[in-house]
């Protein structure tokens, strides 16, 4: 049976970068950048007034002058008007160009304005430049701002906008089919009979994958073999990048998926991983077709194996060529707060809530989860610890990798 590390390596080995496409900037949120963005001019592009107030000549103020006549007002967005008299001042607004001939800004709060004259009420600074955002202080023209492989959040969209990127090259979104299986499942709008339950795994997976940038289509297939074969044939041939199955991958009489996948020329890469939950997990790929994740059907198993294997694969295929190092998944360590005893020689995924103590350490407190079927036990989880097959006892205070959810 494969270890978690071996299974993970085999999953990532199938990840191939998706092609790039150009989209309008407002549609790029959450997408992965497939080009470099550089500064088209200095940031800021001029000496920028950083406070409302008056702009004066530092030398005049430092020489003892505290009263200045206001020559004119410089507004943000207006062409700069230079100071004509070095003994005078310009009233300035935040964001305006610093008037040529001035070199320091005094805040309104530190002046008294009356009859077009300003009296400064504080001592001068040691040098010019106070309350002035100097040209090119942040970036210079030609500086790299965003690199390929960057996931675009609100701040990155602002950077793209300020360099005029009305359209932007991003990696195409992964197309994912999420397929729930089982005669016991009914739609969320239905009232289940005593022997039935509502579908939940599909919606958990849909949420996880959308958050990771994927386009997700939901399907449900019953356990009847003919219908299952037909449905699976259509889904695998529908142009998805990944098909994620929930349930029917173990060894029960109704667990038809491994055999059907072989019939459909999906090559098995592994079946069963030395882990709990999720030991029966299946993974394969079809030539010129999708990769297929067969996740066990119990909700906790489905959720945690999706986080451990499917999410990294989705992130990897969104990385442009040449940025492969960005696909490396490195969980941050966390300190276990209570002792855990786990006898089976399996890697153990433990849902936890993360906090930070006074020393800045990340603390992982296990949540109460009543087995692989207890989906409510995942509520409030920030991460899961990955504990190795040995030892049997994991002491409070020991440190283990924590995968974010």
GROMACS .gro file of C-alpha atoms in nm, residues 34-378:
model
  345
   34UNK     CA    1   0.026   3.398  -1.683
   35UNK     CA    2   0.238   3.703  -1.772
   36UNK     CA    3   0.471   3.950  -1.603
   37UNK     CA    4   0.347   4.295  -1.509
   38UNK     CA    5   0.600   4.576  -1.482
   39UNK     CA    6   0.575   4.939  -1.379
   40UNK     CA    7   0.499   5.157  -1.680
   41UNK     CA    8   0.619   5.463  -1.488
   42UNK     CA    9   0.756   5.555  -1.148
   43UNK     CA   10   0.542   5.483  -0.840
   44UNK     CA   11   0.442   5.748  -0.745
   45UNK     CA   12   0.496   5.923  -1.080
   46UNK     CA   13   0.562   6.262  -0.916
   47UNK     CA   14   0.647   6.407  -0.577
   48UNK     CA   15   0.309   6.358  -0.414
   49UNK     CA   16   0.153   6.557  -0.133
   50UNK     CA   17   0.079   6.314   0.150
   51UNK     CA   18  -0.125   6.546   0.378
   52UNK     CA   19  -0.368   6.833   0.336
   53UNK     CA   20  -0.195   7.154   0.441
   54UNK     CA   21   0.055   7.405   0.304
   55UNK     CA   22   0.372   7.351   0.104
   56UNK     CA   23   0.666   7.579   0.186
   57UNK     CA   24   1.042   7.605   0.138
   58UNK     CA   25   1.216   7.422   0.420
   59UNK     CA   26   1.506   7.668   0.427
   60UNK     CA   27   1.274   7.963   0.493
   61UNK     CA   28   1.097   7.780   0.776
   62UNK     CA   29   1.425   7.656   0.926
   63UNK     CA   30   1.555   8.016   0.920
   64UNK     CA   31   1.277   8.117   1.157
   65UNK     CA   32   0.995   8.226   0.929
   66UNK     CA   33   0.659   8.101   1.058
   67UNK     CA   34   0.410   8.324   0.874
   68UNK     CA   35   0.352   8.266   0.502
   69UNK     CA   36   0.123   8.428   0.247
   70UNK     CA   37  -0.080   8.177   0.042
   71UNK     CA   38   0.000   8.223  -0.328
   72UNK     CA   39  -0.252   7.974  -0.466
   73UNK     CA   40  -0.407   7.630  -0.407
   74UNK     CA   41  -0.281   7.305  -0.563
   75UNK     CA   42  -0.553   7.040  -0.601
   76UNK     CA   43  -0.511   6.670  -0.673
   77UNK     CA   44  -0.543   6.605  -1.044
   78UNK     CA   45  -0.448   6.959  -1.146
   79UNK     CA   46  -0.127   7.045  -1.338
   80UNK     CA   47   0.143   7.168  -1.099
   81UNK     CA   48   0.176   7.543  -1.042
   82UNK     CA   49   0.518   7.642  -0.908
   83UNK     CA   50   0.572   7.863  -0.604
   84UNK     CA   51   0.685   8.205  -0.727
   85UNK     CA   52   0.794   8.360  -0.396
   86UNK     CA   53   1.016   8.138  -0.175
   87UNK     CA   54   0.887   8.330   0.128
   88UNK     CA   55   0.527   8.234   0.048
   89UNK     CA   56   0.331   7.905   0.056
   90UNK     CA   57   0.091   7.698  -0.151
   91UNK     CA   58  -0.220   7.544   0.000
   92UNK     CA   59  -0.211   7.176  -0.105
   93UNK     CA   60  -0.444   6.876  -0.102
   94UNK     CA   61  -0.354   6.510  -0.046
   95UNK     CA   62  -0.262   6.344  -0.375
   96UNK     CA   63  -0.165   6.666  -0.549
   97UNK     CA   64   0.168   6.721  -0.720
   98UNK     CA   65   0.406   6.894  -0.481
   99UNK     CA   66   0.434   7.246  -0.625
  100UNK     CA   67   0.779   7.301  -0.784
  101UNK     CA   68   0.987   7.527  -0.563
  102UNK     CA   69   0.853   7.377  -0.237
  103UNK     CA   70   1.000   7.083  -0.049
  104UNK     CA   71   0.800   7.027   0.269
  105UNK     CA   72   0.431   7.005   0.364
  106UNK     CA   73   0.289   7.129   0.694
  107UNK     CA   74  -0.041   6.972   0.799
  108UNK     CA   75  -0.350   7.188   0.848
  109UNK     CA   76  -0.351   7.063   1.207
  110UNK     CA   77  -0.014   7.235   1.265
  111UNK     CA   78  -0.106   7.571   1.110
  112UNK     CA   79  -0.347   7.859   1.164
  113UNK     CA   80  -0.505   7.989   0.842
  114UNK     CA   81  -0.662   8.335   0.827
  115UNK     CA   82  -0.705   8.591   0.547
  116UNK     CA   83  -0.490   8.395   0.298
  117UNK     CA   84  -0.204   8.373   0.544
  118UNK     CA   85  -0.075   8.067   0.729
  119UNK     CA   86   0.107   8.065   1.061
  120UNK     CA   87   0.303   7.747   1.138
  121UNK     CA   88   0.266   7.641   1.499
  122UNK     CA   89   0.534   7.372   1.525
  123UNK     CA   90   0.914   7.363   1.497
  124UNK     CA   91   1.065   7.283   1.156
  125UNK     CA   92   1.188   6.930   1.084
  126UNK     CA   93   1.558   6.859   1.045
  127UNK     CA   94   1.535   6.812   0.669
  128UNK     CA   95   1.301   6.866   0.374
  129UNK     CA   96   1.061   6.599   0.253
  130UNK     CA   97   0.823   6.570   0.546
  131UNK     CA   98   0.470   6.472   0.434
  132UNK     CA   99   0.596   6.424   0.079
  133UNK     CA  100   0.570   6.087  -0.099
  134UNK     CA  101   0.879   6.109  -0.320
  135UNK     CA  102   0.867   6.016  -0.688
  136UNK     CA  103   0.974   5.651  -0.741
  137UNK     CA  104   0.986   5.590  -0.365
  138UNK     CA  105   0.778   5.271  -0.410
  139UNK     CA  106   0.885   5.141  -0.753
  140UNK     CA  107   1.076   5.267  -1.056
  141UNK     CA  108   0.963   5.244  -1.416
  142UNK     CA  109   1.043   4.894  -1.548
  143UNK     CA  110   1.044   4.729  -1.205
  144UNK     CA  111   0.874   4.389  -1.187
  145UNK     CA  112   0.545   4.416  -0.998
  146UNK     CA  113   0.367   4.083  -1.043
  147UNK     CA  114   0.525   3.757  -1.160
  148UNK     CA  115   0.364   3.471  -1.353
  149UNK     CA  116   0.206   3.225  -1.110
  150UNK     CA  117   0.068   3.496  -0.881
  151UNK     CA  118  -0.291   3.437  -0.773
  152UNK     CA  119  -0.473   3.763  -0.825
  153UNK     CA  120  -0.642   3.903  -0.517
  154UNK     CA  121  -0.789   4.253  -0.472
  155UNK     CA  122  -0.447   4.411  -0.410
  156UNK     CA  123  -0.302   4.251  -0.723
  157UNK     CA  124  -0.598   4.375  -0.929
  158UNK     CA  125  -0.525   4.727  -0.807
  159UNK     CA  126  -0.161   4.693  -0.918
  160UNK     CA  127  -0.271   4.567  -1.260
  161UNK     CA  128  -0.517   4.854  -1.294
  162UNK     CA  129  -0.257   5.117  -1.211
  163UNK     CA  130  -0.032   4.997  -1.495
  164UNK     CA  131  -0.322   5.004  -1.739
  165UNK     CA  132  -0.384   4.629  -1.771
  166UNK     CA  133  -0.745   4.651  -1.889
  167UNK     CA  134  -0.708   4.290  -2.004
  168UNK     CA  135  -0.479   4.036  -1.847
  169UNK     CA  136  -0.335   3.693  -1.932
  170UNK     CA  137  -0.434   3.425  -1.683
  171UNK     CA  138  -0.435   3.047  -1.673
  172UNK     CA  139  -0.759   2.890  -1.784
  173UNK     CA  140  -0.973   2.770  -1.497
  174UNK     CA  141  -0.961   2.391  -1.439
  175UNK     CA  142  -1.286   2.225  -1.547
  176UNK     CA  143  -1.393   1.977  -1.281
  177UNK     CA  144  -1.680   1.729  -1.272
  178UNK     CA  145  -1.790   1.637  -0.920
  179UNK     CA  146  -1.984   1.311  -0.923
  180UNK     CA  147  -2.169   1.181  -0.620
  181UNK     CA  148  -2.283   0.818  -0.631
  182UNK     CA  149  -2.522   0.604  -0.432
  183UNK     CA  150  -2.889   0.504  -0.421
  184UNK     CA  151  -2.914   0.632  -0.065
  185UNK     CA  152  -2.864   0.994  -0.172
  186UNK     CA  153  -3.141   1.239  -0.264
  187UNK     CA  154  -3.128   1.601  -0.371
  188UNK     CA  155  -3.109   1.872  -0.106
  189UNK     CA  156  -3.460   1.993  -0.200
  190UNK     CA  157  -3.615   1.653  -0.129
  191UNK     CA  158  -3.737   1.504   0.196
  192UNK     CA  159  -3.538   1.182   0.248
  193UNK     CA  160  -3.707   0.860   0.346
  194UNK     CA  161  -3.586   0.695   0.668
  195UNK     CA  162  -3.325   0.495   0.473
  196UNK     CA  163  -3.198   0.792   0.270
  197UNK     CA  164  -2.983   1.100   0.324
  198UNK     CA  165  -2.942   1.426   0.133
  199UNK     CA  166  -2.640   1.484  -0.088
  200UNK     CA  167  -2.375   1.685   0.096
  201UNK     CA  168  -2.032   1.574  -0.031
  202UNK     CA  169  -2.092   1.724  -0.373
  203UNK     CA  170  -2.153   2.070  -0.228
  204UNK     CA  171  -1.851   2.053   0.000
  205UNK     CA  172  -1.632   1.958  -0.295
  206UNK     CA  173  -1.787   2.223  -0.516
  207UNK     CA  174  -1.707   2.489  -0.255
  208UNK     CA  175  -1.350   2.368  -0.208
  209UNK     CA  176  -1.277   2.363  -0.580
  210UNK     CA  177  -1.438   2.697  -0.661
  211UNK     CA  178  -1.227   2.856  -0.389
  212UNK     CA  179  -0.923   2.713  -0.565
  213UNK     CA  180  -1.018   2.868  -0.898
  214UNK     CA  181  -1.200   2.580  -1.071
  215UNK     CA  182  -1.519   2.569  -1.276
  216UNK     CA  183  -1.731   2.292  -1.123
  217UNK     CA  184  -2.021   2.091  -1.266
  218UNK     CA  185  -2.218   1.861  -1.036
  219UNK     CA  186  -2.353   1.517  -1.131
  220UNK     CA  187  -2.518   1.234  -0.944
  221UNK     CA  188  -2.519   0.869  -1.051
  222UNK     CA  189  -2.709   0.579  -0.896
  223UNK     CA  190  -2.554   0.242  -0.815
  224UNK     CA  191  -2.737   0.062  -1.099
  225UNK     CA  192  -2.455  -0.072  -1.314
  226UNK     CA  193  -2.589   0.012  -1.660
  227UNK     CA  194  -2.683   0.368  -1.566
  228UNK     CA  195  -2.354   0.412  -1.384
  229UNK     CA  196  -2.157   0.294  -1.688
  230UNK     CA  197  -2.345   0.525  -1.926
  231UNK     CA  198  -2.321   0.826  -1.696
  232UNK     CA  199  -1.953   0.775  -1.631
  233UNK     CA  200  -1.881   0.728  -2.003
  234UNK     CA  201  -2.049   1.059  -2.084
  235UNK     CA  202  -1.878   1.249  -1.803
  236UNK     CA  203  -1.528   1.120  -1.880
  237UNK     CA  204  -1.573   1.212  -2.246
  238UNK     CA  205  -1.712   1.561  -2.180
  239UNK     CA  206  -1.383   1.753  -2.182
  240UNK     CA  207  -1.323   1.796  -1.810
  241UNK     CA  208  -0.968   1.830  -1.677
  242UNK     CA  209  -1.053   1.631  -1.366
  243UNK     CA  210  -1.337   1.405  -1.258
  244UNK     CA  211  -1.382   1.373  -0.883
  245UNK     CA  212  -1.598   1.080  -0.771
  246UNK     CA  213  -1.740   1.049  -0.422
  247UNK     CA  214  -1.815   0.694  -0.308
  248UNK     CA  215  -1.820   0.343  -0.460
  249UNK     CA  216  -1.441   0.294  -0.466
  250UNK     CA  217  -1.402   0.042  -0.184
  251UNK     CA  218  -1.467  -0.336  -0.198
  252UNK     CA  219  -1.840  -0.360  -0.136
  253UNK     CA  220  -2.083  -0.529  -0.377
  254UNK     CA  221  -2.204  -0.188  -0.502
  255UNK     CA  222  -1.854  -0.039  -0.537
  256UNK     CA  223  -1.842  -0.066  -0.915
  257UNK     CA  224  -1.624   0.234  -0.998
  258UNK     CA  225  -1.274   0.078  -1.007
  259UNK     CA  226  -1.390  -0.190  -1.251
  260UNK     CA  227  -1.588   0.053  -1.466
  261UNK     CA  228  -1.296   0.294  -1.485
  262UNK     CA  229  -1.076   0.013  -1.615
  263UNK     CA  230  -1.343  -0.066  -1.877
  264UNK     CA  231  -1.333   0.300  -1.986
  265UNK     CA  232  -0.951   0.292  -2.032
  266UNK     CA  233  -0.880   0.507  -1.729
  267UNK     CA  234  -0.540   0.380  -1.618
  268UNK     CA  235  -0.518   0.310  -1.247
  269UNK     CA  236  -0.224   0.490  -1.087
  270UNK     CA  237  -0.302   0.372  -0.736
  271UNK     CA  238  -0.583   0.224  -0.529
  272UNK     CA  239  -0.562   0.243  -0.149
  273UNK     CA  240  -0.333   0.468   0.052
  274UNK     CA  241  -0.192   0.402   0.398
  275UNK     CA  242  -0.408   0.669   0.561
  276UNK     CA  243  -0.716   0.725   0.776
  277UNK     CA  244  -0.959   0.853   0.681
  278UNK     CA  245  -0.959   0.775   0.310
  279UNK     CA  246  -0.773   0.444   0.282
  280UNK     CA  247  -0.975   0.318  -0.023
  281UNK     CA  248  -0.890   0.626  -0.234
  282UNK     CA  249  -0.850   0.555  -0.609
  283UNK     CA  250  -0.659   0.766  -0.862
  284UNK     CA  251  -0.603   0.728  -1.235
  285UNK     CA  252  -0.580   0.908  -1.567
  286UNK     CA  253  -0.714   0.859  -1.919
  287UNK     CA  254  -0.486   0.925  -2.214
  288UNK     CA  255  -0.598   1.250  -2.379
  289UNK     CA  256  -0.862   1.275  -2.110
  290UNK     CA  257  -0.911   1.374  -1.749
  291UNK     CA  258  -0.746   1.259  -1.432
  292UNK     CA  259  -0.993   1.077  -1.207
  293UNK     CA  260  -0.998   1.097  -0.828
  294UNK     CA  261  -1.208   0.828  -0.661
  295UNK     CA  262  -1.265   0.954  -0.308
  296UNK     CA  263  -1.426   0.740  -0.038
  297UNK     CA  264  -1.789   0.835   0.024
  298UNK     CA  265  -1.789   0.908   0.397
  299UNK     CA  266  -1.804   1.287   0.434
  300UNK     CA  267  -1.490   1.335   0.645
  301UNK     CA  268  -1.294   1.100   0.417
  302UNK     CA  269  -1.417   1.283   0.106
  303UNK     CA  270  -1.337   1.626   0.247
  304UNK     CA  271  -0.990   1.556   0.386
  305UNK     CA  272  -0.866   1.353   0.090
  306UNK     CA  273  -0.989   1.629  -0.142
  307UNK     CA  274  -0.789   1.882   0.060
  308UNK     CA  275  -0.479   1.661   0.071
  309UNK     CA  276  -0.471   1.556  -0.295
  310UNK     CA  277  -0.720   1.732  -0.523
  311UNK     CA  278  -0.663   2.091  -0.412
  312UNK     CA  279  -0.283   2.074  -0.464
  313UNK     CA  280  -0.343   1.922  -0.811
  314UNK     CA  281  -0.579   2.207  -0.899
  315UNK     CA  282  -0.329   2.466  -0.781
  316UNK     CA  283  -0.049   2.293  -0.974
  317UNK     CA  284  -0.229   2.289  -1.311
  318UNK     CA  285  -0.298   2.662  -1.279
  319UNK     CA  286   0.073   2.744  -1.257
  320UNK     CA  287   0.217   2.866  -1.590
  321UNK     CA  288   0.515   2.691  -1.747
  322UNK     CA  289   0.837   2.793  -1.577
  323UNK     CA  290   0.679   2.840  -1.237
  324UNK     CA  291   0.676   2.475  -1.133
  325UNK     CA  292   0.843   2.555  -0.801
  326UNK     CA  293   0.520   2.729  -0.700
  327UNK     CA  294   0.343   2.392  -0.701
  328UNK     CA  295   0.540   2.270  -0.401
  329UNK     CA  296   0.300   2.215  -0.114
  330UNK     CA  297   0.459   2.276   0.225
  331UNK     CA  298   0.229   2.257   0.528
  332UNK     CA  299   0.317   2.484   0.819
  333UNK     CA  300   0.403   2.316   1.151
  334UNK     CA  301   0.169   2.336   1.449
  335UNK     CA  302   0.193   2.228   1.812
  336UNK     CA  303  -0.048   1.956   1.924
  337UNK     CA  304  -0.227   2.074   2.239
  338UNK     CA  305  -0.348   1.735   2.369
  339UNK     CA  306  -0.220   1.379   2.360
  340UNK     CA  307  -0.353   1.156   2.081
  341UNK     CA  308  -0.337   0.778   2.080
  342UNK     CA  309  -0.386   0.612   1.740
  343UNK     CA  310  -0.294   0.244   1.713
  344UNK     CA  311  -0.346   0.151   1.345
  345UNK     CA  312  -0.021   0.187   1.148
  346UNK     CA  313  -0.178   0.440   0.914
  347UNK     CA  314  -0.114   0.808   0.853
  348UNK     CA  315  -0.382   0.991   1.049
  349UNK     CA  316  -0.554   1.311   0.932
  350UNK     CA  317  -0.683   1.500   1.239
  351UNK     CA  318  -0.912   1.804   1.192
  352UNK     CA  319  -0.798   2.085   1.423
  353UNK     CA  320  -0.869   2.443   1.518
  354UNK     CA  321  -0.562   2.668   1.503
  355UNK     CA  322  -0.478   2.942   1.753
  356UNK     CA  323  -0.161   3.138   1.832
  357UNK     CA  324  -0.014   3.157   2.181
  358UNK     CA  325   0.171   3.446   2.346
  359UNK     CA  326   0.501   3.317   2.207
  360UNK     CA  327   0.370   3.321   1.851
  361UNK     CA  328   0.345   2.942   1.818
  362UNK     CA  329   0.061   2.792   1.615
  363UNK     CA  330  -0.141   2.562   1.839
  364UNK     CA  331  -0.354   2.280   1.696
  365UNK     CA  332  -0.649   2.161   1.905
  366UNK     CA  333  -0.824   1.848   1.770
  367UNK     CA  334  -1.197   1.876   1.709
  368UNK     CA  335  -1.449   1.622   1.828
  369UNK     CA  336  -1.524   1.414   1.517
  370UNK     CA  337  -1.737   1.103   1.557
  371UNK     CA  338  -1.577   0.904   1.276
  372UNK     CA  339  -1.565   0.939   0.898
  373UNK     CA  340  -1.939   0.995   0.872
  374UNK     CA  341  -1.955   1.295   1.107
  375UNK     CA  342  -1.956   1.587   0.865
  376UNK     CA  343  -2.063   1.826   1.145
  377UNK     CA  344  -1.730   1.756   1.312
  378UNK     CA  345  -1.555   1.953   1.037
   0.00000   0.00000   0.00000
